[in-house]
GROMACS .gro file of C-alpha atoms in nm:
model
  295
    1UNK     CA    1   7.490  -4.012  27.176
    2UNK     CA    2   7.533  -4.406  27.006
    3UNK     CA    3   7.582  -4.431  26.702
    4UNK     CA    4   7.424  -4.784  26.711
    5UNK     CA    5   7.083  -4.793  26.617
    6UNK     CA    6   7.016  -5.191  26.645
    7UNK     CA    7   7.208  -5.483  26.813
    8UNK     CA    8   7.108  -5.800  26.636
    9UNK     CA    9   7.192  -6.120  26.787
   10UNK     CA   10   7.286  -6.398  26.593
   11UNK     CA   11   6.946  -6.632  26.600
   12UNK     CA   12   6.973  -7.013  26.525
   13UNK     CA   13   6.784  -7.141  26.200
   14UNK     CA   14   6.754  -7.477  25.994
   15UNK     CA   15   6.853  -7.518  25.642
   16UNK     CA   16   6.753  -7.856  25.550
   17UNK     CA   17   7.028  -8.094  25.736
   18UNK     CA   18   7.258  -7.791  25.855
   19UNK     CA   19   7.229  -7.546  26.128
   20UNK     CA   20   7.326  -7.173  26.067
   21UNK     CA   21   7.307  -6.841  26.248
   22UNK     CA   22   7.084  -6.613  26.095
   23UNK     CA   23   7.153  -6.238  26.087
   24UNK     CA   24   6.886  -6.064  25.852
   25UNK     CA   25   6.616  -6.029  25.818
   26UNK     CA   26   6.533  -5.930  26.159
   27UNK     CA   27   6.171  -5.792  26.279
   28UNK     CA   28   6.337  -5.464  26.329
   29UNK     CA   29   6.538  -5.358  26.067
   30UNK     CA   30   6.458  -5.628  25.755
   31UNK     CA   31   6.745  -5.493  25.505
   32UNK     CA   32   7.032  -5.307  25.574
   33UNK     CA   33   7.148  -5.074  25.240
   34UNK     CA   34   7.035  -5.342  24.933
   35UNK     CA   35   7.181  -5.623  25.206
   36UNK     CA   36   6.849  -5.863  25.227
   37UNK     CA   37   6.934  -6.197  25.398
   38UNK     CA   38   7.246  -6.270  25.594
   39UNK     CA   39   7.324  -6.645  25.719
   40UNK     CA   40   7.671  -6.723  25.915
   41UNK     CA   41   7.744  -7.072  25.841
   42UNK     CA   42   7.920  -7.264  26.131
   43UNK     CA   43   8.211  -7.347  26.224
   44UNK     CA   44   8.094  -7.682  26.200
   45UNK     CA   45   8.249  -8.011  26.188
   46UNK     CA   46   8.138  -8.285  25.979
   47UNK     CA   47   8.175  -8.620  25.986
   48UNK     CA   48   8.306  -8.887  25.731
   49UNK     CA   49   7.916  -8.990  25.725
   50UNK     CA   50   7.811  -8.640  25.726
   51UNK     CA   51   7.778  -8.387  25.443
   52UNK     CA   52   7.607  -8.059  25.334
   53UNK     CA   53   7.370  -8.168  25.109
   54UNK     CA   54   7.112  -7.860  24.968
   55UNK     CA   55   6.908  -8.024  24.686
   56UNK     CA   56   6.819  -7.764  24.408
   57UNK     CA   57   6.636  -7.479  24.504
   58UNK     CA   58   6.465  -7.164  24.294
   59UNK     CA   59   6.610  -6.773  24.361
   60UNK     CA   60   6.443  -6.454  24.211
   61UNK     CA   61   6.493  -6.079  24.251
   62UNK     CA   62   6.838  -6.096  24.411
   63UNK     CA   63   7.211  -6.193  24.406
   64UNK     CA   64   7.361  -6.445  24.624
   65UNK     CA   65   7.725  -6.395  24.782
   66UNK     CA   66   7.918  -6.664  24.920
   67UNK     CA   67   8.224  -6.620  25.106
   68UNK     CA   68   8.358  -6.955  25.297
   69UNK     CA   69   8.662  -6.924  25.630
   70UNK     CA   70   8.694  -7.326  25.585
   71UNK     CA   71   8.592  -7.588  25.399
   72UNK     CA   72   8.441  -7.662  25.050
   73UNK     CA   73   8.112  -7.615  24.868
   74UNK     CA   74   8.029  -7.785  24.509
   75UNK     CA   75   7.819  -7.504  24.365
   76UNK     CA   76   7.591  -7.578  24.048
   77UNK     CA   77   7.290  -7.374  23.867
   78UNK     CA   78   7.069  -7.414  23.578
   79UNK     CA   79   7.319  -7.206  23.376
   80UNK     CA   80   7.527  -7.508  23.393
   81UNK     CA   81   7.748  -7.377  23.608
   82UNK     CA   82   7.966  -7.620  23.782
   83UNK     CA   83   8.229  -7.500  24.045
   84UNK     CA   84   8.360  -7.548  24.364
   85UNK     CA   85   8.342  -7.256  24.653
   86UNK     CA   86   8.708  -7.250  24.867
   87UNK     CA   87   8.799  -7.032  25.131
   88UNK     CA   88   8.869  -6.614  25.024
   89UNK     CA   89   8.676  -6.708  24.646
   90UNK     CA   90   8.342  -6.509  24.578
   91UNK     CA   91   8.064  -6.693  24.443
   92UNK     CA   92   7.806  -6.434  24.285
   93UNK     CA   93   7.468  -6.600  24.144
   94UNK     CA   94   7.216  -6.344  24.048
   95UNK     CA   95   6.896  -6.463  24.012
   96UNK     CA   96   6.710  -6.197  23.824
   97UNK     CA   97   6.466  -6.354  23.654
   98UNK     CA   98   6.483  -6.678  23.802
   99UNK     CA   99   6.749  -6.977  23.860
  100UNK     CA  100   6.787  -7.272  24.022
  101UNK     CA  101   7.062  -7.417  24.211
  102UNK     CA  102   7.246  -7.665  24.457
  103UNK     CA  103   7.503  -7.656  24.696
  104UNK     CA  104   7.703  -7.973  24.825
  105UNK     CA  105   7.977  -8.097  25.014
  106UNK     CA  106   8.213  -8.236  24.687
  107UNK     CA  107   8.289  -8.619  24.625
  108UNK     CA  108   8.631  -8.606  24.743
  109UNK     CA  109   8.543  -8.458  25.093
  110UNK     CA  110   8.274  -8.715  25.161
  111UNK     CA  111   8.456  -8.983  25.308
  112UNK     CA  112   8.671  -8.796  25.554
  113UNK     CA  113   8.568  -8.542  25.827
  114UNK     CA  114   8.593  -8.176  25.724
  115UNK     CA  115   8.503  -7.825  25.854
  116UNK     CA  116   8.232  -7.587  25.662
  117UNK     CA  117   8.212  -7.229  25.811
  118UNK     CA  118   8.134  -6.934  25.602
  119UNK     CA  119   7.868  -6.679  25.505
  120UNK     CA  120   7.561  -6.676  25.274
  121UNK     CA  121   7.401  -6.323  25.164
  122UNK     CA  122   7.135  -6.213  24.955
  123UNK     CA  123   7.191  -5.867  24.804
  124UNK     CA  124   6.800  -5.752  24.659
  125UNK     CA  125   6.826  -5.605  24.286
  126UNK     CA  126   6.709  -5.264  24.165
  127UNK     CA  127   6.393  -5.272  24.093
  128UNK     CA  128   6.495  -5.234  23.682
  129UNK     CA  129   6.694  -5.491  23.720
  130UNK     CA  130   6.499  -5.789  23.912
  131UNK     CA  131   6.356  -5.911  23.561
  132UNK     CA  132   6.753  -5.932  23.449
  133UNK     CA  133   6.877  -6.290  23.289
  134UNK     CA  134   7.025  -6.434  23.527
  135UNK     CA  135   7.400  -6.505  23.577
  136UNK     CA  136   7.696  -6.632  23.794
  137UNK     CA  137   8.031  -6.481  23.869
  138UNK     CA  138   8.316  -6.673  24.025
  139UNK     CA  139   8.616  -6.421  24.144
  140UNK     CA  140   8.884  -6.608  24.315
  141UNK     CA  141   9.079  -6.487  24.617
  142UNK     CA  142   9.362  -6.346  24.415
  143UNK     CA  143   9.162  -6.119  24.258
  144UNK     CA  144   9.012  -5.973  24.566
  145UNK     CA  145   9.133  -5.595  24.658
  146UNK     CA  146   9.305  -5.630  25.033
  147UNK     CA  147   9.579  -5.398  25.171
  148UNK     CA  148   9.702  -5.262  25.518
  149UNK     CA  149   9.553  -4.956  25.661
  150UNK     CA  150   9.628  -4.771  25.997
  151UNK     CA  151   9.740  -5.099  26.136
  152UNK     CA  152   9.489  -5.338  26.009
  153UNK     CA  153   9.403  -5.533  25.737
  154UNK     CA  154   9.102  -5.454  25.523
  155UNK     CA  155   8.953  -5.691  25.217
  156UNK     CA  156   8.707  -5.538  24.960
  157UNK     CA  157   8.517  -5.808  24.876
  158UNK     CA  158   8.221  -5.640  24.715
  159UNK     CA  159   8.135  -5.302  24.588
  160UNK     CA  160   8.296  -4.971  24.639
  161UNK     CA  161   8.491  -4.805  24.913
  162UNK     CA  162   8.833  -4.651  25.030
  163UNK     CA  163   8.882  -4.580  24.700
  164UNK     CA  164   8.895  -4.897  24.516
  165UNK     CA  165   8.643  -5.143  24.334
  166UNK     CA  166   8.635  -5.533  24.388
  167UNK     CA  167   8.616  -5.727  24.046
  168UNK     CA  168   8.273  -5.874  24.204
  169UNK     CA  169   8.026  -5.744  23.952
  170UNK     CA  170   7.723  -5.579  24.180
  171UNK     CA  171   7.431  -5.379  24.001
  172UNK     CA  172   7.413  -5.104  24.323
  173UNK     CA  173   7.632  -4.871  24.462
  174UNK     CA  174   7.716  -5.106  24.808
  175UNK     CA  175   8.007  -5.224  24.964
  176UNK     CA  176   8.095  -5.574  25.206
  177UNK     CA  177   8.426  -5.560  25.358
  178UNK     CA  178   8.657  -5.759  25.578
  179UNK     CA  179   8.872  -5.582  25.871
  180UNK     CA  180   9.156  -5.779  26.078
  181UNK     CA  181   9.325  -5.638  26.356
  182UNK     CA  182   9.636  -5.837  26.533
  183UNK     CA  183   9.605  -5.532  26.795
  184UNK     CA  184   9.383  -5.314  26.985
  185UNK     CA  185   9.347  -4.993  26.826
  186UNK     CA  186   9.090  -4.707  26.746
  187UNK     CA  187   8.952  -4.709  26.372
  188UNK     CA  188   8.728  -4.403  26.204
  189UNK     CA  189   8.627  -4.535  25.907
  190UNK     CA  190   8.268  -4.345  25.808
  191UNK     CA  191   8.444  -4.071  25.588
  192UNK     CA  192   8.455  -4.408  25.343
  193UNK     CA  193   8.116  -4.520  25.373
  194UNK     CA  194   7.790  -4.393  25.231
  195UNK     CA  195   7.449  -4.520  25.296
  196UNK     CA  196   7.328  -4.777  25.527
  197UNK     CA  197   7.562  -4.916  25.727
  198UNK     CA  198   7.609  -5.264  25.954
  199UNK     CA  199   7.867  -5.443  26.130
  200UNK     CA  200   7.931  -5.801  26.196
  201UNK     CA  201   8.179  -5.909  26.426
  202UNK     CA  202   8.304  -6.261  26.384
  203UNK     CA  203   8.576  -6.322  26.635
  204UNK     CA  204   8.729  -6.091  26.917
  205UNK     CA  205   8.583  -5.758  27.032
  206UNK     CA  206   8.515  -5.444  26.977
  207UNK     CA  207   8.426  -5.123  27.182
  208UNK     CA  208   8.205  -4.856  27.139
  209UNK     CA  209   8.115  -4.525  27.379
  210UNK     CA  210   8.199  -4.714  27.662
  211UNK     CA  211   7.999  -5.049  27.561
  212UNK     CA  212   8.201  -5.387  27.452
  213UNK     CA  213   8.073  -5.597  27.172
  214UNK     CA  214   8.131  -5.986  27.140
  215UNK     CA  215   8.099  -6.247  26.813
  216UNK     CA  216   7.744  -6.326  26.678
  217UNK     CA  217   7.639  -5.995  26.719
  218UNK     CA  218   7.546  -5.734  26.421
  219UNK     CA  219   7.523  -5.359  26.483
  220UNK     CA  220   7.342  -5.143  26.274
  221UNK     CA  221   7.436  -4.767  26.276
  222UNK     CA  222   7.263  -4.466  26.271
  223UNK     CA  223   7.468  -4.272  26.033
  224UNK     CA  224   7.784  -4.454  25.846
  225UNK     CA  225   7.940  -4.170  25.870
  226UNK     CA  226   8.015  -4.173  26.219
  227UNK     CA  227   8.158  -4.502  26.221
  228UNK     CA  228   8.446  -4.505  26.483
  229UNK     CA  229   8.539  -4.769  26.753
  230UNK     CA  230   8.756  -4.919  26.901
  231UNK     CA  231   8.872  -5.326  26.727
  232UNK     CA  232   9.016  -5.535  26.985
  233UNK     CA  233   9.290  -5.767  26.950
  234UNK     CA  234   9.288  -6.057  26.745
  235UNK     CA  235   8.971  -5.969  26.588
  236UNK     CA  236   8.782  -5.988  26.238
  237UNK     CA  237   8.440  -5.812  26.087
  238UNK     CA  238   8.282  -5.752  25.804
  239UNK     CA  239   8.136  -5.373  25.781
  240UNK     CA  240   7.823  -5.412  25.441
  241UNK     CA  241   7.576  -5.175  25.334
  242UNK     CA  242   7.483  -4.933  25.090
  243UNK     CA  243   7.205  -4.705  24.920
  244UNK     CA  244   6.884  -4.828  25.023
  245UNK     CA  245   6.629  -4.879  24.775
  246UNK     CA  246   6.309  -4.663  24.743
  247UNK     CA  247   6.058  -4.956  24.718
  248UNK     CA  248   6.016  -5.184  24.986
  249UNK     CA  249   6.154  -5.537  24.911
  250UNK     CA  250   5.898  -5.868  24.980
  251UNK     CA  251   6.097  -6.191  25.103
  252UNK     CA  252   5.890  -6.548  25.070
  253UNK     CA  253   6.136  -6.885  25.110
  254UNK     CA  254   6.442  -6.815  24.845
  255UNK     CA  255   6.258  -6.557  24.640
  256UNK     CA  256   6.313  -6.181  24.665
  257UNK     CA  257   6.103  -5.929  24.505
  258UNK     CA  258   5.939  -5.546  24.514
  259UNK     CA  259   5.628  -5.721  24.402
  260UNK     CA  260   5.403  -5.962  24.591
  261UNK     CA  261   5.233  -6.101  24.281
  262UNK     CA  262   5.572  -6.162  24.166
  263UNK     CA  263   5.680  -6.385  24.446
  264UNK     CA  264   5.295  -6.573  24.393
  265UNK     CA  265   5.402  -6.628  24.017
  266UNK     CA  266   5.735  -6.792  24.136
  267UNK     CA  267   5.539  -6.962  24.392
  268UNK     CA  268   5.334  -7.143  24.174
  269UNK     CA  269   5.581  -7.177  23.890
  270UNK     CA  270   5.800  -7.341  24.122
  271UNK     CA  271   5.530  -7.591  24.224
  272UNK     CA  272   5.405  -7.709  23.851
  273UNK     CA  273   5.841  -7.705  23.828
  274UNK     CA  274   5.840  -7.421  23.556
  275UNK     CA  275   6.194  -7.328  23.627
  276UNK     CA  276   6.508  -7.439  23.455
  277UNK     CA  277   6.699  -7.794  23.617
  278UNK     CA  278   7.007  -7.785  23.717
  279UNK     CA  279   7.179  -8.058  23.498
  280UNK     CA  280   7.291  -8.363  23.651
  281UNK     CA  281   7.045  -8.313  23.919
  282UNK     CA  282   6.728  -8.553  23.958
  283UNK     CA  283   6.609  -8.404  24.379
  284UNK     CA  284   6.460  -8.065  24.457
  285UNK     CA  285   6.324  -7.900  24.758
  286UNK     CA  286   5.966  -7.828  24.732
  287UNK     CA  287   5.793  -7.530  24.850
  288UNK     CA  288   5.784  -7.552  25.206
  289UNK     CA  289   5.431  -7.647  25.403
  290UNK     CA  290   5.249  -7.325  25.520
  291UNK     CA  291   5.316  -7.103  25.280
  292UNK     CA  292   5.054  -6.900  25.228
  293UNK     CA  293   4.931  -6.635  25.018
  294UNK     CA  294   5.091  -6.290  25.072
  295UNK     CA  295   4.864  -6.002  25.123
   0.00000   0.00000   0.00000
């Protein structure tokens, strides 16, 4: 019997003035583990007259992960935060509470062409927790656990597994990895895994009980413990998951929370512009049109 449970295909979606492939939530399975939101960012080429420009924008309830392939994004927040996002550094921006933020191409990149590709991920907080100050985290690529393992490489970039930790500080027992494989081979990798389990596959192949799976496509599993297929050549995923949480988790625009009247408070607070600026910023986006009351 498959151990897939779910195929998810990646689905196109607009973020303002840039296009991205949107992997959760999905109709049928809306969080995998404490995994909420999952956008796959290019690869896109910009032009000397084209930038990513995201104005600043309200989060609660949740931590953001950002993990770029190519290019560059100028990352500030209403902590006054102030950094720029390169290819292999985590960005981690919990909300809790409530922050604000931007994301931009920087100065020096705006008058030449330049590639962005990457990912953007909500993790949801426990529910203790989604009242937490927030903060931001900024662990750069040196400082991320990788090593080889029966023939491939694997990258830790969040939470727990194979026995180490990444430096990425996450409030739930999760994990987000990063598996490349030069060669075809057959991994088991479940024994390591606990929870809810998904897989993204972002370039080559792999094969599972007779069934081949391409790029842009995320399989959920039945049980993480059975994990074991077979990674084609030339190929690199990402494996995430992790202990589910007990309550369900409500998602409305950017803000995350186990409580509906929570997410109508932000709502409105984000309207009369009752959260903090982001300094040096005078644009925001407003709540979008047709966002109606949750019931």
């Amino acid at each position: 019997m498959s151990n897939i449970r779910l195929i998810i295909e990646e689905r196109a979606a607009n973020i303002g003035n840039f296009m991205v492939g949107r992997l959760l939530p999905f109709r049928e399975k809306r969080m995998v583990g404490p995994f909420a939101f999952i956008d796959h960012m290019g690869p896109t080429c910009m032009r000397e007259y084209e930038s990513l420009d995201v104005p600043p924008h309200p989060h609660i309830g949740l931590s953001t992960l950002t993990y770029l392939f190519e290019g560059s994004i100028m990352h500030k927040d209403s902590l006054g935060t102030e950094i720029e996002i390169q290819p292999g550094a985590v960005n981690w921006m919990t909300a809790g509470k409530g922050i604000v933020h931007s994301e931009r191409t920087p100065d020096y990149l705006r008058v030449s062409d330049k590639m962005l590709h990457g990912l953007q991920i909500w993790v949801a907080l426990p529910k203790e927790l989604e009242e937490m100050e927030p903060s931001f985290a900024h662990v750069p690529e040196s400082e991320i656990p990788v090593w080889e393992q029966d023939g491939v490489s694997i990258k830790l970039i969040a939470g727990e597994a194979f026995g180490k930790k990444s430096p990425v500080p996450v409030f739930s027992p999760l994990y987000f990895i990063e598996i490349k494989s030069q060669h075809a081979q057959q991994l088991t990798l479940g024994e390591d895994l606990f929870g809810e389990s998904a897989l993204y596959i972002l370039e080559g192949q792999i094969k599972s009980e007779g069934n081949t799976y391409e790029p842009k496509q995320l399989l959920v599993a039945k049980d993480s413990k059975l994990c074991s297929f077979e990674i084609g050549e030339n190929s690199t995923i990402y494996m995430f998951g992790g202990e589910p949480f007990p309550e369900e988790r409500y998602i409305y625009w950017n803000f995350v929370s186990s409580d509906k009247m929570r997410i109508e408070k932000a709502k409105k607070d984000w309207v009369e512009q009752n959260f903090p600026d982001v300094p040096g910023e005078t644009e925001f986006v407003p709540l979008p049109q047709g966002y109606k009351h949750l019931k």
